[in-house]
Structures are given as structure tokens and as C-alpha cells.
Coordinates of C-alpha atoms in Angstrom, one line a residue:
X1349 CA -129.5 -116.6 35.0
X1350 CA -130.3 -119.0 32.2
X1351 CA -129.0 -118.9 28.6
X1352 CA -131.2 -117.2 26.1
X1353 CA -131.6 -117.9 22.3
X1354 CA -128.4 -117.7 20.2
X1355 CA -128.1 -114.7 18.0
X1356 CA -129.0 -116.7 14.9
X1357 CA -132.2 -118.0 16.6
X1358 CA -133.6 -114.5 17.6
X1359 CA -135.4 -114.2 14.2
X1360 CA -137.4 -117.4 15.0
X1361 CA -137.6 -117.0 18.8
X1362 CA -141.2 -116.7 20.2
X1363 CA -142.0 -116.2 23.8
X1364 CA -144.0 -118.6 25.9
X1365 CA -146.0 -115.7 27.4
X1366 CA -149.8 -116.1 27.4
X1367 CA -152.1 -113.2 27.6
X1368 CA -154.7 -113.3 30.5
X1369 CA -158.3 -113.8 29.3
X1370 CA -159.4 -110.6 31.0
X1371 CA -156.5 -108.5 29.9
X1372 CA -158.6 -106.2 27.7
X1373 CA -161.3 -105.8 30.3
X1374 CA -158.8 -105.0 33.0
X1375 CA -157.2 -102.2 30.9
X1376 CA -160.5 -100.9 29.6
X1377 CA -161.8 -100.6 33.2
X1378 CA -158.5 -99.0 34.3
X1379 CA -158.6 -96.3 31.6
X1380 CA -162.3 -95.7 32.0
X1381 CA -161.6 -95.0 35.7
X1382 CA -158.9 -92.5 34.7
X1383 CA -161.1 -90.8 32.2
X1384 CA -163.6 -90.1 35.0
X1385 CA -161.1 -87.5 36.3
X1386 CA -160.8 -84.2 34.4
X1387 CA -157.5 -83.8 32.5
X1388 CA -156.9 -80.4 34.1
X1389 CA -154.1 -79.6 31.7
X1390 CA -152.0 -76.6 32.6
X1391 CA -149.0 -75.1 30.6
X1392 CA -146.8 -72.5 32.3
X1393 CA -144.1 -70.8 30.1
X1394 CA -140.5 -71.4 31.3
X1395 CA -138.0 -68.6 30.8
X1396 CA -134.8 -69.8 29.2
X1397 CA -132.0 -68.4 27.0
X1398 CA -133.0 -70.7 24.1
X1399 CA -133.6 -68.8 20.9
X1400 CA -135.3 -71.4 18.8
X1401 CA -137.4 -73.5 21.3
X1402 CA -140.1 -72.6 23.8
X1403 CA -140.5 -74.6 27.0
X1404 CA -143.6 -75.1 29.1
X1405 CA -144.0 -76.7 32.5
X1406 CA -147.0 -79.0 32.1
X1407 CA -149.3 -80.7 34.6
X1408 CA -152.1 -83.1 33.9
X1409 CA -154.0 -85.6 35.9
X1410 CA -153.1 -89.3 35.4
X1411 CA -154.1 -92.5 37.3
X1412 CA -156.5 -91.8 40.2
X1413 CA -156.6 -88.1 39.2
X1414 CA -153.0 -87.7 40.6
X1415 CA -151.1 -84.7 39.1
X1416 CA -148.3 -85.7 36.7
X1417 CA -145.6 -83.3 35.5
X1418 CA -144.0 -83.0 32.1
X1419 CA -142.0 -80.6 29.9
X1420 CA -143.5 -79.5 26.6
X1421 CA -140.9 -78.1 24.2
X1422 CA -141.9 -76.7 20.8
X1423 CA -140.1 -74.9 18.0
X1424 CA -140.4 -71.1 18.5
X1425 CA -140.7 -70.4 14.8
X1426 CA -143.7 -72.5 13.8
X1427 CA -146.8 -72.4 11.6
X1428 CA -149.8 -74.6 11.6
X1429 CA -150.5 -77.6 13.9
X1430 CA -147.4 -79.5 14.7
X1431 CA -146.8 -83.3 14.8
X1432 CA -146.0 -84.3 18.4
X1433 CA -143.7 -86.8 20.1
X1434 CA -144.5 -88.1 23.6
X1435 CA -141.3 -89.4 25.3
X1436 CA -141.1 -91.7 28.3
X1437 CA -137.7 -91.9 30.1
X1438 CA -135.5 -94.6 31.5
X1439 CA -135.6 -96.4 34.9
X1440 CA -135.3 -94.2 38.0
X1441 CA -134.9 -91.0 35.9
X1442 CA -137.2 -88.0 35.8
X1443 CA -138.0 -85.3 33.3
X1444 CA -134.8 -83.6 34.1
X1445 CA -133.9 -79.9 33.4
X1446 CA -135.8 -77.7 31.0
X1447 CA -132.7 -77.3 28.7
X1448 CA -132.3 -81.1 28.2
X1449 CA -133.7 -83.3 25.5
X1450 CA -133.9 -80.7 22.7
X1451 CA -133.7 -83.2 19.8
X1452 CA -137.4 -83.5 18.9
X1453 CA -138.4 -79.8 19.1
X1454 CA -135.2 -79.0 17.1
X1455 CA -136.6 -81.3 14.4
X1456 CA -139.9 -79.5 14.2
X1457 CA -142.0 -81.5 16.7
X1458 CA -144.0 -80.6 19.8
X1459 CA -142.2 -82.7 22.4
X1460 CA -143.8 -83.8 25.7
X1461 CA -141.4 -85.5 28.1
X1462 CA -143.5 -87.2 30.9
X1463 CA -142.3 -87.7 34.5
X1464 CA -142.6 -91.3 35.7
X1465 CA -144.3 -91.0 39.1
X1466 CA -142.2 -91.6 42.1
X1467 CA -138.9 -91.7 40.1
X1468 CA -136.3 -89.1 39.3
X1469 CA -133.9 -89.6 42.2
X1470 CA -131.1 -91.4 40.2
X1471 CA -129.7 -89.4 37.3
X1472 CA -132.3 -86.8 36.1
X1473 CA -134.6 -85.1 38.5
X1474 CA -138.3 -85.8 38.7
X1475 CA -141.1 -83.8 40.1
X1476 CA -144.1 -86.2 40.3
X1477 CA -144.7 -88.2 43.5
X1478 CA -146.5 -91.5 43.6
X1479 CA -149.0 -91.1 46.5
X1480 CA -150.1 -94.8 46.4
X1481 CA -148.5 -97.0 49.0
X1482 CA -147.1 -100.5 48.6
X1483 CA -146.7 -103.7 50.5
X1484 CA -143.3 -105.3 51.0
X1485 CA -141.1 -104.9 48.0
X1486 CA -137.5 -105.2 46.9
X1487 CA -135.6 -101.9 46.7
X1488 CA -136.6 -100.1 43.4
X1489 CA -139.9 -100.0 41.6
X1490 CA -140.3 -103.3 39.8
X1491 CA -141.9 -105.1 42.7
X1492 CA -144.0 -102.3 44.2
X1493 CA -147.6 -103.6 44.6
X1494 CA -146.7 -106.8 42.7
X1495 CA -149.0 -109.1 44.7
X1496 CA -152.0 -107.9 42.6
X1497 CA -152.6 -106.4 39.2
X1498 CA -154.8 -103.7 40.8
X1499 CA -151.9 -102.4 43.0
X1500 CA -148.9 -102.9 40.7
X1501 CA -146.8 -99.8 40.2
X1502 CA -146.9 -100.0 36.4
X1503 CA -150.7 -99.9 36.3
X1504 CA -150.4 -96.3 37.4
X1505 CA -147.5 -95.5 35.1
X1506 CA -149.0 -97.0 32.0
X1507 CA -152.3 -95.1 32.7
X1508 CA -150.3 -91.9 33.1
X1509 CA -148.7 -92.6 29.7
X1510 CA -152.0 -92.8 28.0
X1511 CA -153.1 -89.6 29.7
X1512 CA -149.9 -87.9 28.5
X1513 CA -151.0 -88.7 24.9
X1514 CA -154.4 -87.2 25.7
X1515 CA -152.7 -84.1 27.2
X1516 CA -150.5 -83.4 24.2
X1517 CA -153.5 -83.8 21.9
X1518 CA -155.3 -81.2 23.9
X1519 CA -152.6 -78.5 23.2
X1520 CA -153.8 -76.1 20.6
X1521 CA -150.6 -76.0 18.5
X1522 CA -150.6 -79.8 18.2
X1523 CA -152.2 -81.9 15.4
X1524 CA -153.9 -84.6 17.4
X1525 CA -153.8 -87.0 14.3
X1526 CA -150.0 -86.9 14.2
X1527 CA -148.8 -88.0 17.7
X1528 CA -146.0 -90.6 18.1
X1529 CA -144.4 -92.2 21.2
X1530 CA -140.8 -93.0 21.9
X1531 CA -138.7 -94.4 24.8
X1532 CA -135.6 -96.2 25.7
X1533 CA -135.3 -99.0 28.3
X1534 CA -138.2 -98.4 30.8
X1535 CA -139.3 -95.6 28.5
X1536 CA -139.5 -98.1 25.7
X1537 CA -141.7 -100.4 27.7
X1538 CA -144.0 -97.6 28.6
X1539 CA -144.1 -96.4 25.0
X1540 CA -145.1 -99.9 23.9
X1541 CA -147.8 -100.0 26.5
X1542 CA -149.1 -96.7 25.2
X1543 CA -149.0 -98.1 21.6
X1544 CA -151.2 -101.0 22.6
X1545 CA -153.6 -98.9 24.6
X1546 CA -154.0 -95.9 22.2
X1547 CA -155.3 -97.2 18.9
X1548 CA -154.5 -94.2 16.6
X1549 CA -150.8 -93.2 17.1
X1550 CA -148.8 -92.2 14.1
X1551 CA -145.5 -94.0 14.9
X1552 CA -143.5 -95.7 17.7
X1553 CA -139.8 -96.0 18.5
X1554 CA -138.6 -98.5 21.1
X1555 CA -135.0 -98.6 22.0
X1556 CA -133.9 -101.7 24.2
X1557 CA -137.4 -101.8 25.8
X1558 CA -137.9 -103.0 29.3
X1559 CA -141.0 -105.0 30.5
X1560 CA -141.1 -107.2 27.4
X1561 CA -141.2 -111.0 27.8
X1562 CA -140.7 -110.4 31.5
X1563 CA -140.1 -113.9 32.6
X1564 CA -137.4 -114.4 30.1
X1565 CA -135.8 -111.1 31.2
X1566 CA -135.8 -112.1 34.8
X1567 CA -134.2 -115.5 34.0
X1568 CA -131.6 -114.1 31.6
X1569 CA -130.5 -110.6 32.7
X1570 CA -127.4 -110.1 34.8
X1571 CA -127.9 -106.3 35.5
X1572 CA -130.6 -103.8 35.9
X1573 CA -134.3 -103.8 37.1
X1574 CA -135.2 -107.4 36.4
X1575 CA -132.8 -108.4 39.2
X1576 CA -135.3 -106.8 41.6
X1577 CA -137.9 -109.3 40.7
X1578 CA -135.4 -112.2 41.1
X1579 CA -134.4 -110.8 44.4
X1580 CA -138.0 -110.5 45.6
X1581 CA -138.8 -114.1 44.5
X1582 CA -135.6 -115.3 46.2
X1583 CA -137.1 -114.2 49.5
X1584 CA -140.8 -114.9 48.6
X1585 CA -140.2 -118.4 47.3
X1586 CA -143.9 -119.3 47.3
X1587 CA -145.0 -116.2 45.4
X1588 CA -143.6 -117.1 41.9
X1589 CA -146.9 -118.1 40.3
X1590 CA -148.8 -115.1 41.8
X1591 CA -146.0 -112.6 40.8
X1592 CA -145.9 -113.7 37.2
X1593 CA -149.7 -113.8 37.1
X1594 CA -149.6 -110.1 38.0
X1595 CA -146.8 -109.3 35.5
X1596 CA -148.8 -110.9 32.7
X1597 CA -151.0 -107.8 32.6
X1598 CA -148.0 -105.5 32.1
X1599 CA -145.9 -107.5 29.6
X1600 CA -145.0 -105.7 26.4
X1601 CA -145.9 -108.7 24.3
X1602 CA -149.6 -108.3 25.0
X1603 CA -149.4 -104.6 24.1
X1604 CA -147.5 -105.4 21.0
X1605 CA -150.2 -107.8 19.9
X1606 CA -152.7 -104.9 20.1
X1607 CA -150.5 -102.1 18.5
X1608 CA -151.0 -101.1 14.9
X1609 CA -148.9 -97.9 14.4
X1610 CA -145.6 -98.3 12.4
X1611 CA -142.9 -99.3 14.9
X1612 CA -139.1 -99.2 15.0
X1613 CA -137.4 -101.5 17.5
X1614 CA -133.7 -101.6 18.4
X1615 CA -131.6 -103.9 20.7
X1616 CA -128.0 -104.5 21.5
X1617 CA -127.0 -108.1 21.2
X1618 CA -124.7 -107.8 24.2
X1619 CA -127.5 -106.2 26.4
X1620 CA -127.4 -107.7 29.9
X1621 CA -130.2 -105.3 31.2
X1622 CA -132.9 -106.0 28.6
X1623 CA -131.7 -109.2 26.9
X1624 CA -132.1 -109.1 23.1
X1625 CA -134.5 -112.1 23.1
X1626 CA -137.0 -109.9 25.0
X1627 CA -136.9 -107.2 22.4
X1628 CA -137.3 -109.7 19.6
X1629 CA -140.2 -111.4 21.4
X1630 CA -142.1 -108.1 21.4
X1631 CA -141.0 -107.3 17.8
X1632 CA -142.3 -110.7 16.6
X1633 CA -145.6 -110.1 18.4
X1634 CA -146.1 -106.6 17.1
X1635 CA -149.3 -106.4 15.0
X1636 CA -148.5 -103.3 13.0
X1637 CA -145.8 -102.5 10.4
X1638 CA -142.4 -103.0 12.1
X1639 CA -138.6 -102.9 11.7
X1640 CA -135.9 -103.9 14.1
X1641 CA -132.2 -103.1 14.2
X1642 CA -129.9 -105.4 16.2
X1643 CA -126.5 -104.0 17.1
X1644 CA -124.0 -106.8 17.3
X1645 CA -121.4 -105.3 19.7
X1646 CA -123.6 -103.0 21.8
X1647 CA -125.2 -103.5 25.1
X1648 CA -128.1 -101.6 26.7
X1649 CA -127.3 -98.4 24.8
X1650 CA -128.2 -100.3 21.6
X1651 CA -127.6 -98.0 18.6
X1652 CA -127.4 -94.8 20.6
X1653 CA -127.5 -91.8 18.3
X1654 CA -127.8 -94.0 15.2
X1655 CA -131.2 -95.2 16.6
X1656 CA -132.2 -91.6 16.8
X1657 CA -131.3 -91.0 13.2
X1658 CA -133.5 -93.9 12.2
X1659 CA -136.3 -92.5 14.3
X1660 CA -136.0 -89.0 12.8
X1661 CA -136.0 -90.3 9.3
X1662 CA -138.9 -92.7 10.0
X1663 CA -141.0 -90.1 11.9
X1664 CA -140.3 -87.5 9.2
X1665 CA -141.8 -89.7 6.6
X1666 CA -144.8 -90.9 8.8
X1667 CA -145.6 -87.5 10.4
X1668 CA -145.2 -85.2 7.4
X1669 CA -142.9 -82.8 9.2
X1670 CA -142.1 -79.7 7.2
X1671 CA -138.5 -79.0 6.3
X1672 CA -135.7 -81.1 4.8
X1673 CA -133.9 -84.2 6.0
X1674 CA -130.5 -85.5 4.9
X1675 CA -130.2 -89.2 4.1
X1676 CA -126.5 -89.7 4.5
X1677 CA -126.5 -91.0 8.0
X1678 CA -129.7 -93.2 7.9
X1679 CA -129.3 -96.8 8.9
X1680 CA -132.0 -99.1 7.6
X1681 CA -133.8 -101.5 9.9
X1682 CA -134.7 -105.1 9.2
X1683 CA -137.9 -106.9 9.1
X1684 CA -136.4 -110.4 8.8
X1685 CA -133.1 -112.3 8.9

């Protein structure tokens, strides 16, 4: 571990990350290959005791045409096309149970929660396998296929994320012009990738995002997924340059430089999993309108429910959701020191 910028320096910190010259060509080719597969979207109603929300079991085809699972939750009493939120979940988690994550449909949105392929064995169950193999890797997901950009695990995940946006836009009850993306930790990193790869999103919310300013994260974190990369490089000592050459195609800074939708970032200044400097690096690079809230005495949970209040208020304004919203609990973000 190395020391990161002091809290007062976070507003001026800029990453030393450099975008590969063929970054856009790589992702254009990746997404074009995915688009060659039909989306094959299916929605199966799920019977629940919920009175105000309908739940659907969703399948669509992601990277390589592989089936990806998701839950779609929508308000039962609805009229007209709905704004939609696509959510990506945290590291090693899955889409969980149909009765979980009811915030967004309760607020009037169509809510698609995507499985992350191969994950879901830690704290919320998943149902999407990753059929692609890997060479030697450290336990976890961060180093799977890390010897080349073509085989890296997150190439498949980020492609699935883009296809998830396409999937929710293909649902009849959704307004395709009002789709936003959200995520915390790994989910925040995935959401940022989607924001950089999908040019016409309505809004973005990123809570303590992973996969941003990755080299700094590997150097500075003392807990969480970045330690897998450090562990791998501790064994594969001669692979440092090649590993970070691969990771350069998946760093949130590059996606932030290409994202234009209004974005709300948050970070805990005591976060040892996704150090605050990494969130600020992505924030500073972000090309669209942006705000960030830094929580002085919080760790990886960042602002928790208060971040959700910020997102609800912001998305209400940007998505034109019908209904009313109270302002008493809103916490304003910051665009500068």
C-alpha cells in the first residue's frame, strides 16, 4: 500500500492514467460483435404477494450471445411509458431474490437489476453463469483472463451491461429516451462503463465506484477486490506491464471521459476498498454535468441511504417522473471545493 492524496488535495488530484490509442476501436468492435446476436428478450411474470409492484424474470443475450438474467420490477399502477433505471450490483453478488431492491419501482421507475455473470455466490444469489474459461488467476474475478484485453472478465461484463440498457429499452412500457444507470462499488464501475459506451443515457449515479484509476486503487487499498490484482502480481512479478496494459481498457477514467449524461458520484473518505482518490479521479475526468459528495467519516458504504435520497431527487428532476417528492431530506452534492 502507498499513501494517496490528502483529503484537501482530492479536489486537485488527477490520475496518471493514459487511454490506449485503440480504446474506442476495441470497444466499438466488441459491441458490434455483441450486436450480431439477437437480443432474444424474454419476460416471465413472477408471482409475489406484492400489491404495488409487478416482477418479471428477464433473460437477454449479452457478450457472445450468452444468456444473461435480470429482474424487472415495475409499479403495478402505471400509465404511459415509464422512465427506467438499470442497476448493476456489487462484487460477488447476484440479482438476489424477487422481493429485494424495491426502491426504484416504488418511486415510479421500471427497474432492471442485471446479474453479473459468474457471480452471486457471496451474499445475494445469482443465476447467470460465465461459460468462458480463464488462464491462471487469483481467487476472485479481478484477474480472470487478465493477460489480454480480449479475454479479460470485465470485457464480457461491460458488454452485458450495454445489452441490459438495450433490453430495458425494448420493453413496451419503458420510455427508451429516459433510461438511467446506477450502481455501488463494482456496480458503480459497471454503470460508469455503460455511461461511457451508451451515448444517450438520462442520468448516472455512482456510489464508491470500483474499477476507476485502477493502478492507484491497487497501490492504496487495504481491503477488497484490488488486493486480488496485487496478489496476482506478487506471484507473476514479470507481468506488471502487461496486466496494467490490459486494465487500461477497463478503467473508469476512460469511460468517464466519454460520458455525457448528468452524473452523481459519492465516496467515503475512509474507504479502504475503493480509495476516495479513485472516485475523485473518475469524477474529474467525467465529461458531462457532474456532482460529487464526499462523506468524511464513512468507508465503503459512502453515504448509504442519503446517497439514495440524492439519486432519487436528481433522477426525479432529470427523468420527469410523475408524482411528488419531498425535499426535506435532500443532501446537495458539490462540483468543487
